[in-house]
Amino acid sequence: MMTYSGRCHCGAVRFTFSAPRIEQAMRCDCSICVRKGISLSMTVIAPQDIEISTDDPGLGTYMFGTMTARHHFCRRCGIHTFVETRLNPGHYRVNLGCVDGLDALRLPEVLYDGRSME
Ligand SMILES: [Zn+2]
């Protein structure tokens, strides 16, 4: 396991998590991910493996459809930092573009068929 840290653009939302070495990125074509255009962690991170800290104005949360996935974003800079997945509420996929020291857009990508799950 590796320890990673990350943050939104302005730094109001910060997080650290443990995960296997990140060597791939997940792209999802559901109606919200296709709009965000972000690469997500392949690993779904358990609540005990992630620590989140925020400064004012903190995290916003957007939900739609079945209202189970929680799409979190920084209320100041608007960056979507992580999502609590629909299949595992309380478990997270993080926006790899927010992770320190990672060349997120150059990782091999796996396309996840989120569209057909809606
Ligand atoms: Zn921010």
mmCIF file of C-alpha atoms and ligand atoms in Angstrom:
data_model
loop_
_atom_site.group_PDB
_atom_site.id
_atom_site.type_symbol
_atom_site.label_atom_id
_atom_site.label_comp_id
_atom_site.label_asym_id
_atom_site.label_seq_id
_atom_site.Cartn_x
_atom_site.Cartn_y
_atom_site.Cartn_z
ATOM 1 C CA MET A 1 0.000 0.000 0.000
ATOM 2 C CA MET A 2 1.082 3.559 -0.739
ATOM 3 C CA THR A 3 0.065 6.770 0.954
ATOM 4 C CA TYR A 4 -1.118 9.572 -1.298
ATOM 5 C CA SER A 5 -2.149 13.124 -0.624
ATOM 6 C CA GLY A 6 -4.307 15.426 -2.680
ATOM 7 C CA ARG A 7 -6.213 18.670 -2.709
ATOM 8 C CA CYS A 8 -8.654 20.734 -4.707
ATOM 9 C CA HIS A 9 -7.293 23.656 -6.720
ATOM 10 C CA CYS A 10 -7.524 26.300 -3.991
ATOM 11 C CA GLY A 11 -6.515 23.990 -1.132
ATOM 12 C CA ALA A 12 -9.662 24.328 0.963
ATOM 13 C CA VAL A 13 -10.278 20.583 0.556
ATOM 14 C CA ARG A 14 -7.369 18.241 1.325
ATOM 15 C CA PHE A 15 -7.167 14.490 1.686
ATOM 16 C CA THR A 16 -4.755 11.619 2.237
ATOM 17 C CA PHE A 17 -5.458 7.988 1.477
ATOM 18 C CA SER A 18 -3.790 4.596 1.249
ATOM 19 C CA ALA A 19 -4.149 2.501 -1.855
ATOM 20 C CA PRO A 20 -2.171 0.097 -3.990
ATOM 21 C CA ARG A 21 0.275 1.920 -6.293
ATOM 22 C CA ILE A 22 -1.755 3.915 -8.815
ATOM 23 C CA GLU A 23 -0.893 2.715 -12.309
ATOM 24 C CA GLN A 24 -4.228 3.078 -14.097
ATOM 25 C CA ALA A 25 -7.065 5.555 -14.224
ATOM 26 C CA MET A 26 -10.766 4.982 -14.587
ATOM 27 C CA ARG A 27 -12.928 7.036 -16.906
ATOM 28 C CA CYS A 28 -16.678 6.722 -16.516
ATOM 29 C CA ASP A 29 -19.217 7.671 -19.165
ATOM 30 C CA CYS A 30 -22.213 8.239 -16.893
ATOM 31 C CA SER A 31 -24.063 11.521 -17.342
ATOM 32 C CA ILE A 32 -22.094 13.368 -14.669
ATOM 33 C CA CYS A 33 -18.589 11.930 -15.179
ATOM 34 C CA VAL A 34 -18.713 12.627 -18.905
ATOM 35 C CA ARG A 35 -19.409 16.262 -18.024
ATOM 36 C CA LYS A 36 -16.673 16.493 -15.382
ATOM 37 C CA GLY A 37 -14.175 14.826 -17.706
ATOM 38 C CA ILE A 38 -12.052 13.569 -14.829
ATOM 39 C CA SER A 39 -10.000 10.424 -14.258
ATOM 40 C CA LEU A 40 -10.946 8.473 -11.148
ATOM 41 C CA SER A 41 -8.993 6.029 -9.018
ATOM 42 C CA MET A 42 -9.480 2.400 -9.988
ATOM 43 C CA THR A 43 -9.350 1.541 -6.304
ATOM 44 C CA VAL A 44 -12.441 2.172 -4.225
ATOM 45 C CA ILE A 45 -11.081 3.554 -0.967
ATOM 46 C CA ALA A 46 -12.627 2.409 2.300
ATOM 47 C CA PRO A 47 -13.617 5.036 4.876
ATOM 48 C CA GLN A 48 -10.817 3.965 7.242
ATOM 49 C CA ASP A 49 -8.228 4.472 4.479
ATOM 50 C CA ILE A 50 -9.041 8.108 3.684
ATOM 51 C CA GLU A 51 -8.769 11.250 5.764
ATOM 52 C CA ILE A 52 -10.448 14.430 4.583
ATOM 53 C CA SER A 53 -9.952 17.908 5.974
ATOM 54 C CA THR A 54 -11.620 21.099 4.835
ATOM 55 C CA ASP A 55 -11.449 24.808 5.498
ATOM 56 C CA ASP A 56 -14.392 27.123 5.119
ATOM 57 C CA PRO A 57 -16.468 27.045 2.878
ATOM 58 C CA GLY A 58 -15.919 23.279 2.786
ATOM 59 C CA LEU A 59 -17.429 20.541 0.697
ATOM 60 C CA GLY A 60 -20.507 20.711 -1.439
ATOM 61 C CA THR A 61 -22.323 17.532 -2.392
ATOM 62 C CA TYR A 62 -24.318 16.883 -5.519
ATOM 63 C CA MET A 63 -26.674 13.933 -5.860
ATOM 64 C CA PHE A 64 -29.043 12.894 -8.615
ATOM 65 C CA GLY A 65 -30.981 9.914 -9.937
ATOM 66 C CA THR A 66 -31.050 7.221 -7.285
ATOM 67 C CA MET A 67 -29.515 9.758 -4.835
ATOM 68 C CA THR A 68 -26.964 7.245 -3.568
ATOM 69 C CA ALA A 69 -23.703 8.395 -5.165
ATOM 70 C CA ARG A 70 -22.397 11.580 -3.511
ATOM 71 C CA HIS A 71 -20.375 13.810 -5.811
ATOM 72 C CA HIS A 72 -18.276 16.065 -3.580
ATOM 73 C CA PHE A 73 -16.724 19.335 -4.681
ATOM 74 C CA CYS A 74 -14.957 22.313 -3.146
ATOM 75 C CA ARG A 75 -17.376 25.152 -2.528
ATOM 76 C CA ARG A 76 -14.679 27.705 -3.276
ATOM 77 C CA CYS A 77 -12.941 26.524 -6.469
ATOM 78 C CA GLY A 78 -15.577 24.050 -7.684
ATOM 79 C CA ILE A 79 -13.200 21.147 -8.243
ATOM 80 C CA HIS A 80 -14.726 17.692 -7.818
ATOM 81 C CA THR A 81 -12.286 15.999 -5.468
ATOM 82 C CA PHE A 82 -13.922 12.606 -4.869
ATOM 83 C CA VAL A 83 -17.148 10.676 -5.127
ATOM 84 C CA GLU A 84 -18.814 8.288 -2.718
ATOM 85 C CA THR A 85 -19.795 5.488 -5.027
ATOM 86 C CA ARG A 86 -23.316 4.360 -5.691
ATOM 87 C CA LEU A 87 -22.480 0.698 -5.045
ATOM 88 C CA ASN A 88 -20.511 1.363 -1.839
ATOM 89 C CA PRO A 89 -21.795 4.435 0.007
ATOM 90 C CA GLY A 90 -19.090 5.723 2.354
ATOM 91 C CA HIS A 91 -16.394 4.413 0.012
ATOM 92 C CA TYR A 92 -14.570 6.760 -2.315
ATOM 93 C CA ARG A 93 -13.066 7.089 -5.729
ATOM 94 C CA VAL A 94 -10.815 10.131 -5.899
ATOM 95 C CA ASN A 95 -10.178 12.523 -8.780
ATOM 96 C CA LEU A 96 -6.653 11.542 -9.799
ATOM 97 C CA GLY A 97 -6.023 15.060 -11.107
ATOM 98 C CA CYS A 98 -6.118 16.220 -7.467
ATOM 99 C CA VAL A 99 -3.477 13.734 -6.281
ATOM 100 C CA ASP A 100 0.004 15.166 -5.605
ATOM 101 C CA GLY A 101 2.862 13.877 -7.731
ATOM 102 C CA LEU A 102 0.688 11.934 -10.152
ATOM 103 C CA ASP A 103 0.722 12.508 -13.919
ATOM 104 C CA ALA A 104 -2.979 11.707 -14.044
ATOM 105 C CA LEU A 105 -3.648 12.303 -17.721
ATOM 106 C CA ARG A 106 -0.751 10.083 -18.794
ATOM 107 C CA LEU A 107 -1.936 6.973 -16.950
ATOM 108 C CA PRO A 108 -3.454 4.160 -19.015
ATOM 109 C CA GLU A 109 -7.218 4.493 -18.865
ATOM 110 C CA VAL A 110 -9.976 1.975 -18.407
ATOM 111 C CA LEU A 111 -13.431 3.023 -19.549
ATOM 112 C CA TYR A 112 -16.185 2.146 -17.123
ATOM 113 C CA ASP A 113 -19.684 1.705 -18.534
ATOM 114 C CA GLY A 114 -21.447 3.995 -16.097
ATOM 115 C CA ARG A 115 -23.989 5.081 -18.690
ATOM 116 C CA SER A 116 -25.742 1.707 -18.774
ATOM 117 C CA MET A 117 -25.958 1.706 -14.948
ATOM 118 C CA GLU A 118 -28.129 4.817 -14.830
HETATM 119 ZN ZN ZN B 1 -10.974 24.492 -3.589
#
